[in-house]
Structure formats: structure tokens, C-alpha cells
N, C-alpha and C. Protein backbone atom coordinates (compact mmCIF):
# COMPACT_ATOMS: atom_id res chain seq x y z
N MET A 1 86.73 114.86 73.06
CA MET A 1 87.07 114.84 74.49
C MET A 1 88.24 113.89 74.72
N LYS A 2 89.18 114.32 75.53
CA LYS A 2 90.33 113.49 75.89
C LYS A 2 90.13 112.93 77.30
N ILE A 3 90.19 111.61 77.42
CA ILE A 3 90.02 110.94 78.71
C ILE A 3 91.30 110.17 79.05
N THR A 4 91.80 110.38 80.26
CA THR A 4 92.87 109.54 80.79
C THR A 4 92.27 108.68 81.89
N ALA A 5 92.39 107.38 81.76
CA ALA A 5 91.80 106.44 82.72
C ALA A 5 92.90 105.77 83.52
N ILE A 6 92.78 105.80 84.84
CA ILE A 6 93.77 105.19 85.73
C ILE A 6 93.24 103.85 86.21
N CYS A 7 93.98 102.79 85.93
CA CYS A 7 93.52 101.42 86.17
C CYS A 7 93.43 101.09 87.66
N GLY A 8 92.55 100.14 87.94
CA GLY A 8 92.54 99.50 89.25
C GLY A 8 93.69 98.51 89.35
N TRP A 9 93.88 97.96 90.55
CA TRP A 9 95.02 97.09 90.82
C TRP A 9 95.06 95.92 89.83
N ALA A 10 96.21 95.75 89.18
CA ALA A 10 96.55 94.63 88.30
C ALA A 10 95.80 94.63 86.97
N LEU A 11 94.95 95.61 86.70
CA LEU A 11 94.22 95.63 85.43
C LEU A 11 95.13 96.04 84.28
N PRO A 12 95.12 95.30 83.19
CA PRO A 12 95.94 95.67 82.02
C PRO A 12 95.48 96.99 81.43
N GLU A 13 96.43 97.81 81.04
CA GLU A 13 96.12 99.14 80.51
C GLU A 13 95.26 99.07 79.25
N GLU A 14 95.64 98.21 78.30
CA GLU A 14 94.91 98.16 77.03
C GLU A 14 93.48 97.64 77.22
N TRP A 15 93.30 96.68 78.12
CA TRP A 15 91.96 96.17 78.41
C TRP A 15 91.08 97.29 78.96
N PHE A 16 91.62 98.06 79.90
CA PHE A 16 90.84 99.13 80.52
C PHE A 16 90.59 100.26 79.53
N ARG A 17 91.57 100.55 78.70
CA ARG A 17 91.39 101.59 77.68
C ARG A 17 90.24 101.24 76.75
N GLN A 18 90.24 100.01 76.27
CA GLN A 18 89.18 99.59 75.36
C GLN A 18 87.81 99.59 76.04
N LEU A 19 87.79 99.23 77.31
CA LEU A 19 86.52 99.22 78.04
C LEU A 19 85.96 100.63 78.17
N VAL A 20 86.77 101.58 78.59
CA VAL A 20 86.32 102.97 78.72
C VAL A 20 85.89 103.50 77.36
N GLU A 21 86.65 103.20 76.33
CA GLU A 21 86.33 103.67 74.99
C GLU A 21 85.00 103.10 74.49
N SER A 22 84.66 101.89 74.92
CA SER A 22 83.40 101.29 74.47
C SER A 22 82.18 102.06 75.00
N TYR A 23 82.34 102.74 76.13
CA TYR A 23 81.24 103.53 76.70
C TYR A 23 81.31 104.99 76.26
N PHE A 24 82.49 105.42 75.81
CA PHE A 24 82.66 106.79 75.32
C PHE A 24 83.36 106.74 73.96
N PRO A 25 82.66 106.22 72.94
CA PRO A 25 83.29 105.96 71.64
C PRO A 25 83.79 107.20 70.91
N LYS A 26 83.29 108.37 71.27
CA LYS A 26 83.72 109.59 70.59
C LYS A 26 84.95 110.22 71.26
N ALA A 27 85.36 109.66 72.36
CA ALA A 27 86.49 110.22 73.10
C ALA A 27 87.81 109.57 72.67
N THR A 28 88.89 110.31 72.87
CA THR A 28 90.24 109.76 72.74
C THR A 28 90.67 109.31 74.12
N VAL A 29 90.86 108.01 74.28
CA VAL A 29 91.10 107.44 75.61
C VAL A 29 92.52 106.90 75.73
N LYS A 30 93.18 107.29 76.82
CA LYS A 30 94.46 106.69 77.19
C LYS A 30 94.29 106.06 78.58
N ALA A 31 94.96 104.96 78.80
CA ALA A 31 94.89 104.29 80.10
C ALA A 31 96.29 104.17 80.69
N HIS A 32 96.36 104.26 82.00
CA HIS A 32 97.66 104.20 82.67
C HIS A 32 97.53 103.39 83.95
N TYR A 33 98.49 102.51 84.17
CA TYR A 33 98.59 101.79 85.44
C TYR A 33 99.79 102.35 86.20
N PRO A 34 99.58 102.88 87.40
CA PRO A 34 100.70 103.47 88.15
C PRO A 34 101.75 102.41 88.50
N LYS A 35 102.90 102.52 87.89
CA LYS A 35 103.97 101.54 88.13
C LYS A 35 104.66 101.80 89.47
N ASN A 36 104.73 103.07 89.86
CA ASN A 36 105.29 103.45 91.16
C ASN A 36 104.32 104.45 91.77
N PRO A 37 103.27 103.97 92.45
CA PRO A 37 102.15 104.84 92.86
C PRO A 37 102.55 106.03 93.73
N GLU A 38 103.66 105.93 94.43
CA GLU A 38 104.07 107.03 95.31
C GLU A 38 104.75 108.16 94.54
N SER A 39 105.12 107.93 93.31
CA SER A 39 105.93 108.88 92.55
C SER A 39 105.12 110.09 92.09
N THR A 40 105.52 111.27 92.55
CA THR A 40 104.88 112.50 92.07
C THR A 40 105.33 112.82 90.65
N GLU A 41 106.54 112.38 90.28
CA GLU A 41 107.03 112.61 88.92
C GLU A 41 106.19 111.84 87.90
N GLU A 42 105.83 110.62 88.23
CA GLU A 42 104.99 109.82 87.33
C GLU A 42 103.64 110.50 87.12
N ALA A 43 103.08 111.05 88.19
CA ALA A 43 101.79 111.74 88.09
C ALA A 43 101.91 113.01 87.26
N ALA A 44 102.93 113.80 87.51
CA ALA A 44 103.11 115.06 86.78
C ALA A 44 103.30 114.82 85.29
N GLU A 45 104.06 113.79 84.95
CA GLU A 45 104.30 113.47 83.54
C GLU A 45 103.00 113.04 82.85
N LEU A 46 102.19 112.28 83.56
CA LEU A 46 100.95 111.79 82.97
C LEU A 46 99.98 112.93 82.67
N PHE A 47 99.87 113.89 83.58
CA PHE A 47 98.89 114.95 83.42
C PHE A 47 99.38 116.12 82.59
N ALA A 48 100.60 116.01 82.06
CA ALA A 48 101.13 117.07 81.21
C ALA A 48 100.31 117.22 79.93
N SER A 49 99.61 116.16 79.53
CA SER A 49 98.78 116.22 78.32
C SER A 49 97.46 116.96 78.54
N GLU A 50 97.15 117.31 79.79
CA GLU A 50 95.96 118.07 80.16
C GLU A 50 94.67 117.47 79.57
N PRO A 51 94.30 116.28 80.04
CA PRO A 51 93.06 115.65 79.55
C PRO A 51 91.83 116.42 80.02
N ASP A 52 90.72 116.24 79.31
CA ASP A 52 89.45 116.85 79.73
C ASP A 52 88.89 116.14 80.96
N TRP A 53 89.02 114.82 80.96
CA TRP A 53 88.58 114.00 82.09
C TRP A 53 89.72 113.11 82.56
N VAL A 54 89.76 112.85 83.85
CA VAL A 54 90.54 111.72 84.37
C VAL A 54 89.58 110.84 85.14
N ILE A 55 89.60 109.56 84.83
CA ILE A 55 88.76 108.58 85.51
C ILE A 55 89.68 107.68 86.32
N GLY A 56 89.53 107.70 87.63
CA GLY A 56 90.31 106.83 88.49
C GLY A 56 89.42 105.72 89.02
N TYR A 57 89.81 104.49 88.74
CA TYR A 57 89.01 103.35 89.17
C TYR A 57 89.74 102.58 90.27
N SER A 58 89.07 102.40 91.41
CA SER A 58 89.60 101.61 92.52
C SER A 58 90.96 102.17 92.96
N LEU A 59 92.05 101.40 92.84
CA LEU A 59 93.37 101.93 93.19
C LEU A 59 93.62 103.25 92.46
N GLY A 60 93.15 103.33 91.21
CA GLY A 60 93.33 104.56 90.43
C GLY A 60 92.65 105.76 91.05
N SER A 61 91.53 105.54 91.76
CA SER A 61 90.84 106.67 92.40
C SER A 61 91.66 107.21 93.57
N LEU A 62 92.20 106.31 94.37
CA LEU A 62 93.06 106.74 95.48
C LEU A 62 94.29 107.45 94.94
N TRP A 63 94.87 106.91 93.87
CA TRP A 63 96.05 107.52 93.25
C TRP A 63 95.74 108.94 92.78
N LEU A 64 94.56 109.15 92.16
CA LEU A 64 94.19 110.50 91.73
C LEU A 64 94.08 111.45 92.91
N LEU A 65 93.48 111.00 94.00
CA LEU A 65 93.29 111.87 95.15
C LEU A 65 94.62 112.19 95.85
N VAL A 66 95.51 111.21 95.89
CA VAL A 66 96.83 111.44 96.50
C VAL A 66 97.63 112.46 95.69
N HIS A 67 97.50 112.39 94.35
CA HIS A 67 98.26 113.28 93.46
C HIS A 67 97.37 114.38 92.87
N LYS A 68 96.34 114.75 93.58
CA LYS A 68 95.36 115.69 93.05
C LYS A 68 95.98 117.03 92.67
N ASN A 69 97.00 117.45 93.38
CA ASN A 69 97.62 118.75 93.09
C ASN A 69 98.37 118.76 91.76
N LYS A 70 98.56 117.60 91.15
CA LYS A 70 99.22 117.52 89.84
C LYS A 70 98.21 117.56 88.69
N ILE A 71 96.92 117.44 89.00
CA ILE A 71 95.90 117.42 87.96
C ILE A 71 95.58 118.85 87.53
N PRO A 72 95.56 119.13 86.23
CA PRO A 72 95.24 120.49 85.77
C PRO A 72 93.88 120.95 86.30
N PRO A 73 93.74 122.22 86.67
CA PRO A 73 92.50 122.70 87.31
C PRO A 73 91.26 122.57 86.43
N GLN A 74 91.42 122.59 85.11
CA GLN A 74 90.26 122.49 84.23
C GLN A 74 89.83 121.04 83.97
N THR A 75 90.61 120.07 84.43
CA THR A 75 90.32 118.66 84.19
C THR A 75 89.26 118.16 85.18
N LYS A 76 88.24 117.49 84.65
CA LYS A 76 87.19 116.92 85.47
C LYS A 76 87.67 115.60 86.07
N ILE A 77 87.51 115.45 87.38
CA ILE A 77 87.98 114.26 88.08
C ILE A 77 86.80 113.35 88.39
N ILE A 78 86.90 112.09 87.95
CA ILE A 78 85.83 111.11 88.17
C ILE A 78 86.40 109.93 88.93
N LEU A 79 85.75 109.59 90.03
CA LEU A 79 86.19 108.50 90.89
C LEU A 79 85.20 107.35 90.78
N MET A 80 85.65 106.21 90.30
CA MET A 80 84.81 105.01 90.23
C MET A 80 85.30 104.02 91.29
N ALA A 81 84.35 103.51 92.11
CA ALA A 81 84.71 102.69 93.25
C ALA A 81 85.78 103.41 94.07
N PRO A 82 85.44 104.63 94.56
CA PRO A 82 86.46 105.48 95.18
C PRO A 82 87.00 104.91 96.49
N ILE A 83 88.30 104.98 96.62
CA ILE A 83 88.99 104.52 97.83
C ILE A 83 89.57 105.73 98.55
N LEU A 84 89.10 105.94 99.78
CA LEU A 84 89.71 106.94 100.65
C LEU A 84 90.82 106.29 101.48
N ALA A 85 90.57 105.07 101.90
CA ALA A 85 91.57 104.22 102.55
C ALA A 85 91.11 102.79 102.34
N PHE A 86 92.00 101.92 101.92
CA PHE A 86 91.61 100.56 101.57
C PHE A 86 91.39 99.64 102.78
N PRO A 87 92.28 99.64 103.79
CA PRO A 87 92.10 98.71 104.91
C PRO A 87 90.84 99.03 105.72
N ALA A 88 90.15 97.99 106.15
CA ALA A 88 88.93 98.17 106.95
C ALA A 88 89.22 98.89 108.26
N GLU A 89 90.43 98.71 108.79
CA GLU A 89 90.79 99.31 110.08
C GLU A 89 90.79 100.84 110.05
N ARG A 90 90.85 101.45 108.88
CA ARG A 90 90.86 102.91 108.79
C ARG A 90 89.46 103.52 108.91
N ASN A 91 88.42 102.69 108.77
CA ASN A 91 87.02 103.16 108.89
C ASN A 91 86.69 104.27 107.88
N LEU A 92 87.18 104.12 106.66
CA LEU A 92 86.89 105.10 105.61
C LEU A 92 86.25 104.45 104.38
N GLY A 93 85.54 103.35 104.63
CA GLY A 93 84.80 102.72 103.54
C GLY A 93 85.38 101.44 102.99
N GLY A 94 86.64 101.16 103.28
CA GLY A 94 87.24 99.90 102.84
C GLY A 94 86.78 98.75 103.72
N THR A 95 86.69 97.57 103.15
CA THR A 95 86.21 96.41 103.91
C THR A 95 87.24 95.30 104.03
N THR A 96 88.43 95.49 103.49
CA THR A 96 89.46 94.44 103.50
C THR A 96 90.36 94.58 104.73
N PRO A 97 90.40 93.57 105.61
CA PRO A 97 91.29 93.64 106.77
C PRO A 97 92.76 93.66 106.34
N LEU A 98 93.58 94.29 107.15
CA LEU A 98 95.01 94.36 106.84
C LEU A 98 95.63 92.97 106.72
N GLY A 99 95.16 92.05 107.54
CA GLY A 99 95.69 90.69 107.49
C GLY A 99 95.48 90.05 106.13
N LYS A 100 94.32 90.28 105.53
CA LYS A 100 94.03 89.71 104.21
C LYS A 100 94.89 90.37 103.13
N LEU A 101 95.11 91.68 103.27
CA LEU A 101 95.94 92.40 102.32
C LEU A 101 97.39 91.89 102.39
N ASN A 102 97.88 91.68 103.59
CA ASN A 102 99.24 91.18 103.75
C ASN A 102 99.38 89.75 103.24
N TYR A 103 98.31 88.97 103.38
CA TYR A 103 98.33 87.60 102.85
C TYR A 103 98.44 87.63 101.32
N GLN A 104 97.72 88.58 100.70
CA GLN A 104 97.80 88.71 99.24
C GLN A 104 99.22 89.05 98.81
N LYS A 105 99.86 89.93 99.55
CA LYS A 105 101.25 90.28 99.23
C LYS A 105 102.18 89.08 99.40
N LYS A 106 101.94 88.31 100.43
CA LYS A 106 102.76 87.12 100.67
C LYS A 106 102.59 86.12 99.54
N MET A 107 101.36 85.95 99.07
CA MET A 107 101.10 85.03 97.97
C MET A 107 101.82 85.49 96.70
N LEU A 108 101.78 86.78 96.46
CA LEU A 108 102.47 87.31 95.27
C LEU A 108 103.97 87.09 95.35
N SER A 109 104.52 87.23 96.53
CA SER A 109 105.97 87.12 96.70
C SER A 109 106.47 85.69 96.61
N SER A 110 105.68 84.75 97.14
CA SER A 110 106.18 83.38 97.30
C SER A 110 105.65 82.39 96.28
N SER A 111 104.51 82.66 95.67
CA SER A 111 103.90 81.70 94.77
C SER A 111 104.65 81.62 93.44
N LYS A 112 104.85 80.39 92.96
CA LYS A 112 105.49 80.23 91.65
C LYS A 112 104.58 80.75 90.54
N ASP A 113 103.29 80.48 90.66
CA ASP A 113 102.33 80.93 89.66
C ASP A 113 101.37 81.92 90.32
N TYR A 114 101.75 83.21 90.30
CA TYR A 114 100.93 84.19 91.00
C TYR A 114 99.69 84.60 90.20
N LEU A 115 99.51 84.04 89.00
CA LEU A 115 98.28 84.30 88.26
C LEU A 115 97.07 83.76 89.00
N ILE A 116 97.28 82.72 89.80
CA ILE A 116 96.18 82.14 90.57
C ILE A 116 95.62 83.16 91.55
N SER A 117 96.51 83.88 92.23
CA SER A 117 96.05 84.88 93.20
C SER A 117 95.40 86.06 92.50
N LEU A 118 95.90 86.42 91.29
CA LEU A 118 95.26 87.49 90.53
C LEU A 118 93.85 87.10 90.12
N LYS A 119 93.69 85.85 89.65
CA LYS A 119 92.38 85.38 89.22
C LYS A 119 91.42 85.36 90.40
N GLY A 120 91.92 84.98 91.58
CA GLY A 120 91.07 84.98 92.77
C GLY A 120 90.57 86.37 93.10
N PHE A 121 91.44 87.37 92.95
CA PHE A 121 91.05 88.75 93.21
C PHE A 121 90.02 89.23 92.20
N PHE A 122 90.25 88.93 90.92
CA PHE A 122 89.31 89.37 89.89
C PHE A 122 87.96 88.69 90.06
N ASP A 123 87.96 87.41 90.43
CA ASP A 123 86.70 86.70 90.65
C ASP A 123 85.92 87.34 91.80
N LEU A 124 86.62 87.69 92.87
CA LEU A 124 85.98 88.34 94.01
C LEU A 124 85.39 89.69 93.61
N SER A 125 86.11 90.42 92.77
CA SER A 125 85.67 91.75 92.37
C SER A 125 84.55 91.73 91.34
N GLY A 126 84.34 90.59 90.69
CA GLY A 126 83.35 90.52 89.63
C GLY A 126 83.91 90.91 88.27
N ILE A 127 85.23 90.99 88.16
CA ILE A 127 85.89 91.37 86.90
C ILE A 127 86.20 90.11 86.11
N ARG A 128 85.75 90.09 84.86
CA ARG A 128 86.00 88.94 83.99
C ARG A 128 86.98 89.35 82.88
N LEU A 129 88.21 88.92 83.03
CA LEU A 129 89.23 89.24 82.03
C LEU A 129 89.39 88.08 81.06
N PRO A 130 89.54 88.38 79.76
CA PRO A 130 89.87 87.31 78.81
C PRO A 130 91.19 86.64 79.22
N GLU A 131 91.29 85.35 78.93
CA GLU A 131 92.47 84.58 79.35
C GLU A 131 93.76 85.20 78.82
N ASN A 132 93.73 85.73 77.60
CA ASN A 132 94.93 86.33 77.04
C ASN A 132 95.41 87.54 77.83
N ASP A 133 94.45 88.35 78.31
CA ASP A 133 94.82 89.52 79.11
C ASP A 133 95.38 89.11 80.45
N LEU A 134 94.85 88.04 81.01
CA LEU A 134 95.34 87.57 82.30
C LEU A 134 96.76 87.02 82.19
N GLN A 135 97.16 86.61 81.02
CA GLN A 135 98.49 86.07 80.81
C GLN A 135 99.54 87.17 80.63
N GLN A 136 99.14 88.41 80.71
CA GLN A 136 100.08 89.52 80.52
C GLN A 136 100.08 90.43 81.75
N PRO A 137 100.39 89.87 82.92
CA PRO A 137 100.35 90.68 84.13
C PRO A 137 101.58 91.58 84.26
N TYR A 138 101.53 92.45 85.22
CA TYR A 138 102.69 93.27 85.55
C TYR A 138 103.66 92.42 86.38
N SER A 139 104.84 92.93 86.58
CA SER A 139 105.82 92.19 87.38
C SER A 139 105.36 92.10 88.82
N ARG A 140 105.90 91.15 89.54
CA ARG A 140 105.56 91.01 90.96
C ARG A 140 105.84 92.31 91.70
N GLU A 141 106.99 92.91 91.38
CA GLU A 141 107.39 94.12 92.10
C GLU A 141 106.37 95.25 91.92
N VAL A 142 105.90 95.42 90.69
CA VAL A 142 104.90 96.47 90.42
C VAL A 142 103.60 96.17 91.16
N LEU A 143 103.16 94.92 91.14
CA LEU A 143 101.91 94.55 91.81
C LEU A 143 102.02 94.72 93.33
N ILE A 144 103.16 94.35 93.88
CA ILE A 144 103.34 94.50 95.33
C ILE A 144 103.41 95.97 95.72
N ARG A 145 104.03 96.81 94.87
CA ARG A 145 104.04 98.25 95.15
C ARG A 145 102.61 98.79 95.19
N GLY A 146 101.75 98.27 94.32
CA GLY A 146 100.36 98.69 94.34
C GLY A 146 99.67 98.33 95.64
N LEU A 147 99.92 97.12 96.14
CA LEU A 147 99.32 96.70 97.41
C LEU A 147 99.90 97.49 98.58
N ASP A 148 101.19 97.79 98.51
CA ASP A 148 101.81 98.63 99.54
C ASP A 148 101.15 100.01 99.57
N PHE A 149 100.87 100.54 98.40
CA PHE A 149 100.21 101.84 98.27
C PHE A 149 98.81 101.79 98.89
N LEU A 150 98.06 100.73 98.60
CA LEU A 150 96.72 100.58 99.17
C LEU A 150 96.77 100.42 100.69
N GLU A 151 97.80 99.78 101.17
CA GLU A 151 97.93 99.58 102.61
C GLU A 151 98.31 100.87 103.34
N THR A 152 99.15 101.68 102.71
CA THR A 152 99.79 102.80 103.41
C THR A 152 99.05 104.12 103.26
N PHE A 153 98.53 104.41 102.08
CA PHE A 153 98.02 105.75 101.79
C PHE A 153 96.53 105.89 102.07
N SER A 154 96.16 107.09 102.50
CA SER A 154 94.75 107.42 102.70
C SER A 154 94.57 108.92 102.49
N VAL A 155 93.34 109.33 102.23
CA VAL A 155 93.01 110.75 102.06
C VAL A 155 91.75 111.05 102.86
N SER A 156 91.52 112.32 103.13
CA SER A 156 90.31 112.71 103.85
C SER A 156 89.13 112.73 102.89
N PRO A 157 87.91 112.56 103.39
CA PRO A 157 86.72 112.63 102.52
C PRO A 157 86.62 113.94 101.77
N GLN A 158 87.16 115.02 102.33
CA GLN A 158 87.10 116.33 101.68
C GLN A 158 87.86 116.34 100.35
N ALA A 159 88.80 115.42 100.19
CA ALA A 159 89.57 115.36 98.94
C ALA A 159 88.68 115.04 97.75
N ALA A 160 87.55 114.37 98.00
CA ALA A 160 86.63 113.99 96.91
C ALA A 160 85.52 115.00 96.71
N GLN A 161 85.59 116.12 97.40
CA GLN A 161 84.49 117.07 97.43
C GLN A 161 84.10 117.60 96.05
N ASP A 162 85.05 117.92 95.23
CA ASP A 162 84.76 118.51 93.92
C ASP A 162 84.95 117.51 92.78
N CYS A 163 84.82 116.22 93.10
CA CYS A 163 84.96 115.15 92.10
C CYS A 163 83.61 114.45 91.90
N VAL A 164 83.40 113.93 90.70
CA VAL A 164 82.29 113.02 90.48
C VAL A 164 82.67 111.69 91.12
N ALA A 165 81.73 111.09 91.86
CA ALA A 165 82.04 109.84 92.56
C ALA A 165 80.89 108.85 92.38
N ILE A 166 81.23 107.59 92.09
CA ILE A 166 80.22 106.57 91.82
C ILE A 166 80.73 105.21 92.27
N THR A 167 79.86 104.43 92.91
CA THR A 167 80.27 103.09 93.36
C THR A 167 79.08 102.17 93.42
N GLY A 168 79.34 100.87 93.54
CA GLY A 168 78.28 99.87 93.58
C GLY A 168 77.86 99.53 94.99
N LEU A 169 76.57 99.21 95.14
CA LEU A 169 76.04 98.84 96.46
C LEU A 169 76.43 97.43 96.87
N ARG A 170 76.83 96.61 95.90
CA ARG A 170 77.21 95.23 96.20
C ARG A 170 78.71 95.01 96.06
N ASP A 171 79.46 96.07 96.22
CA ASP A 171 80.91 95.98 96.10
C ASP A 171 81.48 95.22 97.30
N PRO A 172 82.19 94.10 97.08
CA PRO A 172 82.73 93.34 98.21
C PRO A 172 83.95 94.00 98.86
N LEU A 173 84.52 95.01 98.20
CA LEU A 173 85.72 95.66 98.72
C LEU A 173 85.44 97.01 99.35
N LEU A 174 84.23 97.56 99.12
CA LEU A 174 83.88 98.88 99.64
C LEU A 174 82.48 98.86 100.25
N ASP A 175 82.32 99.59 101.34
CA ASP A 175 81.02 99.74 101.97
C ASP A 175 80.37 101.00 101.41
N GLY A 176 79.48 100.83 100.44
CA GLY A 176 78.88 101.97 99.75
C GLY A 176 78.12 102.89 100.68
N LYS A 177 77.41 102.33 101.64
CA LYS A 177 76.60 103.15 102.55
C LYS A 177 77.50 104.00 103.46
N GLN A 178 78.60 103.43 103.90
CA GLN A 178 79.54 104.21 104.71
C GLN A 178 80.20 105.30 103.87
N LEU A 179 80.55 104.96 102.64
CA LEU A 179 81.15 105.96 101.75
C LEU A 179 80.18 107.10 101.46
N LYS A 180 78.89 106.77 101.35
CA LYS A 180 77.87 107.80 101.09
C LYS A 180 77.82 108.82 102.22
N LYS A 181 78.04 108.36 103.45
CA LYS A 181 78.07 109.28 104.59
C LYS A 181 79.31 110.18 104.53
N LEU A 182 80.40 109.63 104.01
CA LEU A 182 81.64 110.39 103.94
C LEU A 182 81.68 111.29 102.70
N ILE A 183 81.06 110.80 101.60
CA ILE A 183 81.00 111.57 100.34
C ILE A 183 79.53 111.72 99.97
N PRO A 184 78.83 112.73 100.50
CA PRO A 184 77.37 112.84 100.32
C PRO A 184 76.91 112.86 98.87
N HIS A 185 77.70 113.38 97.96
CA HIS A 185 77.28 113.45 96.56
C HIS A 185 77.59 112.16 95.78
N LEU A 186 78.07 111.13 96.46
CA LEU A 186 78.39 109.85 95.84
C LEU A 186 77.13 109.22 95.23
N THR A 187 77.25 108.72 94.00
CA THR A 187 76.16 107.99 93.35
C THR A 187 76.32 106.50 93.65
N LEU A 188 75.27 105.89 94.21
CA LEU A 188 75.28 104.46 94.51
C LEU A 188 74.52 103.71 93.41
N VAL A 189 75.13 102.68 92.87
CA VAL A 189 74.51 101.91 91.79
C VAL A 189 74.07 100.55 92.36
N GLU A 190 72.77 100.29 92.30
CA GLU A 190 72.24 99.03 92.82
C GLU A 190 72.67 97.85 91.96
N LYS A 191 72.73 96.68 92.57
CA LYS A 191 73.09 95.43 91.89
C LYS A 191 74.42 95.57 91.14
N CYS A 192 75.33 96.31 91.72
CA CYS A 192 76.63 96.55 91.08
C CYS A 192 77.75 96.17 92.05
N ASP A 193 78.69 95.33 91.59
CA ASP A 193 79.82 94.94 92.42
C ASP A 193 81.02 95.84 92.12
N HIS A 194 82.22 95.32 92.27
CA HIS A 194 83.43 96.15 92.08
C HIS A 194 83.83 96.27 90.61
N SER A 195 83.20 95.50 89.76
CA SER A 195 83.52 95.53 88.34
C SER A 195 83.24 96.91 87.74
N PRO A 196 84.09 97.40 86.83
CA PRO A 196 83.90 98.76 86.29
C PRO A 196 82.80 98.88 85.25
N HIS A 197 82.26 97.78 84.74
CA HIS A 197 81.32 97.84 83.62
C HIS A 197 80.07 98.66 83.94
N LYS A 198 79.37 98.31 85.02
CA LYS A 198 78.13 99.01 85.35
C LYS A 198 78.40 100.45 85.81
N LEU A 199 79.55 100.67 86.40
CA LEU A 199 79.91 102.03 86.81
C LEU A 199 80.12 102.91 85.59
N LEU A 200 80.80 102.39 84.59
CA LEU A 200 81.00 103.14 83.35
C LEU A 200 79.67 103.35 82.62
N SER A 201 78.80 102.35 82.67
CA SER A 201 77.49 102.48 82.04
C SER A 201 76.69 103.62 82.67
N ARG A 202 76.67 103.68 84.01
CA ARG A 202 75.96 104.76 84.69
C ARG A 202 76.61 106.11 84.40
N LEU A 203 77.92 106.14 84.38
CA LEU A 203 78.63 107.38 84.08
C LEU A 203 78.29 107.88 82.69
N ALA A 204 78.24 106.97 81.72
CA ALA A 204 77.89 107.34 80.35
C ALA A 204 76.45 107.86 80.27
N GLU A 205 75.54 107.26 81.03
CA GLU A 205 74.15 107.73 81.08
C GLU A 205 74.08 109.15 81.63
N GLN A 206 74.81 109.40 82.70
CA GLN A 206 74.82 110.74 83.30
C GLN A 206 75.39 111.76 82.32
N TYR A 207 76.42 111.35 81.59
CA TYR A 207 77.03 112.26 80.63
C TYR A 207 76.05 112.61 79.51
N GLU A 208 75.36 111.60 78.99
CA GLU A 208 74.40 111.84 77.92
C GLU A 208 73.27 112.75 78.40
N LYS A 209 72.82 112.56 79.62
CA LYS A 209 71.76 113.42 80.17
C LYS A 209 72.24 114.86 80.28
N SER A 210 73.49 115.04 80.72
CA SER A 210 74.02 116.40 80.87
C SER A 210 74.14 117.08 79.51
N ILE A 211 74.50 116.31 78.47
CA ILE A 211 74.58 116.86 77.11
C ILE A 211 73.20 117.27 76.62
N THR A 212 72.20 116.43 76.89
CA THR A 212 70.82 116.73 76.47
C THR A 212 70.31 117.99 77.15
N VAL A 213 70.56 118.11 78.45
CA VAL A 213 70.13 119.29 79.20
C VAL A 213 70.82 120.54 78.67
N ALA A 214 72.13 120.43 78.41
CA ALA A 214 72.88 121.59 77.92
C ALA A 214 72.36 122.03 76.55
N GLU A 215 72.05 121.07 75.69
CA GLU A 215 71.53 121.40 74.36
C GLU A 215 70.16 122.07 74.46
N GLY A 216 69.33 121.58 75.41
CA GLY A 216 68.02 122.18 75.61
C GLY A 216 68.11 123.61 76.10
N GLU A 217 69.03 123.86 77.03
CA GLU A 217 69.21 125.22 77.54
C GLU A 217 69.74 126.14 76.45
N LEU A 218 70.61 125.60 75.60
CA LEU A 218 71.16 126.40 74.51
C LEU A 218 70.06 126.80 73.52
N LYS A 219 69.17 125.86 73.21
CA LYS A 219 68.07 126.15 72.29
C LYS A 219 67.13 127.20 72.88
N GLN A 220 66.87 127.09 74.17
CA GLN A 220 66.00 128.06 74.82
C GLN A 220 66.63 129.44 74.84
N GLY A 221 67.96 129.46 74.90
CA GLY A 221 68.66 130.74 74.97
C GLY A 221 68.85 131.42 73.63
N ASN A 222 68.72 130.68 72.52
CA ASN A 222 68.96 131.25 71.20
C ASN A 222 68.08 132.46 70.86
N PRO A 223 66.74 132.39 71.11
CA PRO A 223 65.91 133.55 70.77
C PRO A 223 66.33 134.80 71.53
N ILE A 224 66.76 134.61 72.78
CA ILE A 224 67.18 135.76 73.58
C ILE A 224 68.44 136.38 72.99
N GLN A 225 69.35 135.48 72.55
CA GLN A 225 70.60 135.96 72.00
C GLN A 225 70.40 136.69 70.68
N GLN A 226 69.33 136.34 69.94
CA GLN A 226 69.10 136.92 68.63
C GLN A 226 68.40 138.25 68.70
N THR A 227 67.69 138.54 69.80
CA THR A 227 66.94 139.80 69.89
C THR A 227 67.83 140.95 70.32
């Protein structure tokens, strides 16, 4: 199975690739961080490889939904910590006020050491990055473009209709209960924050169950096929 994983804001590609691969060790995993989230060309180029799955996490989920028409029809779309609109003012499941988002952008633009603001965001999200990975951030311009994308873009709940969707009930950036009303098939994971670890764990469990069920149905069907 080929998996393309789209990173959340500021997450290093290699760190996220290894994380996804640890839950799906038999898959070939590639990870991508949208350098210019508004670019349709970037999306089209990425999906030219026609992966079996695309996993969009946080910012990556919104990016997948915005560029959904570029995803091959046979590719399964998985949204982890799905974002329909990030600012709380949009009333689409996001809990971050625009003022706080703009403050984050200001900190990135003006701070000499913007790693401090990145660490603050990761701590809030429940993401624990090794110190070496934190020392390899993207440029300020790329990070600010990501925040601009989160501030500006939104999609309707119907965009997630034919996607697998999963989020945590203790996510400080998303209101899981509100999202459940907007995306009825959304899976809510208890005692789970914005960190991708438990979301990937639940996703892997669901995948293994689906494989077991499929194998059972195939075994039951064999005698019929032989007669």
C-alpha cells in the first residue's frame, strides 16, 4: 500500500513520515508539507503518483479538502484532526480566535528565535518532537503562509462526506462535539488531544479490523465460488 501523508503546521516531513510508517509498517509512506498551500500546481504534482491513501493531519486535512479535485478518484482520503475552518469565528469546529492566530504570525515575523513560538504551539497540541527535529524548522515565510492558509481558507462539511475522519475529544484546537454534528461519521477518540499518535493508533486498529472482516468474508465465499 502506498500512503502519502500531509503534515500538520510546522511538522517536519521526515518525522511525520516515520511516525505514520511506525503504525503502518508494511506500507510505503511519503510525507509532504505544503510549502505554498494555495498552489494547485503543488497539489497536482504531489498526487501524480496516485497513492492508495492520503492522510491529511490538521492543516494537512484542510489542504486535502481544498485541493480535493486533484486527488485521484481511487485514492482513499483520511482526515485526522479535520479542519473545516480554523478560526473560532467561522463556527465550523475550530477553537482558535483570529486574534490569537494573528499574534502567532506576529511572533513568527518579529521574534529573533521563533523556535520558542513553535515549541509553545507543539506543547499546546500535545506533540513531543525530539530536540533535533525542532532545530530543523521551515523558513519563516513558509510557516507564515501556512498560518495565512489556516486563517483564510474554509470548506463546507459536505467536503468531508466521503472521507474517513477521526479526531480527539480533548483536542485544544478543535471542538470534537461540534465537528461530530457537522461530520456525522466522524470518529471521536477519548482522552486524545491534537497529537497524531493516538489518532494513527485508532486508524491502524480500524484498518486491521477491516482486513480481518474482509478475510472472513472471503473464506465464507470460497465454497460458493468452488461449486
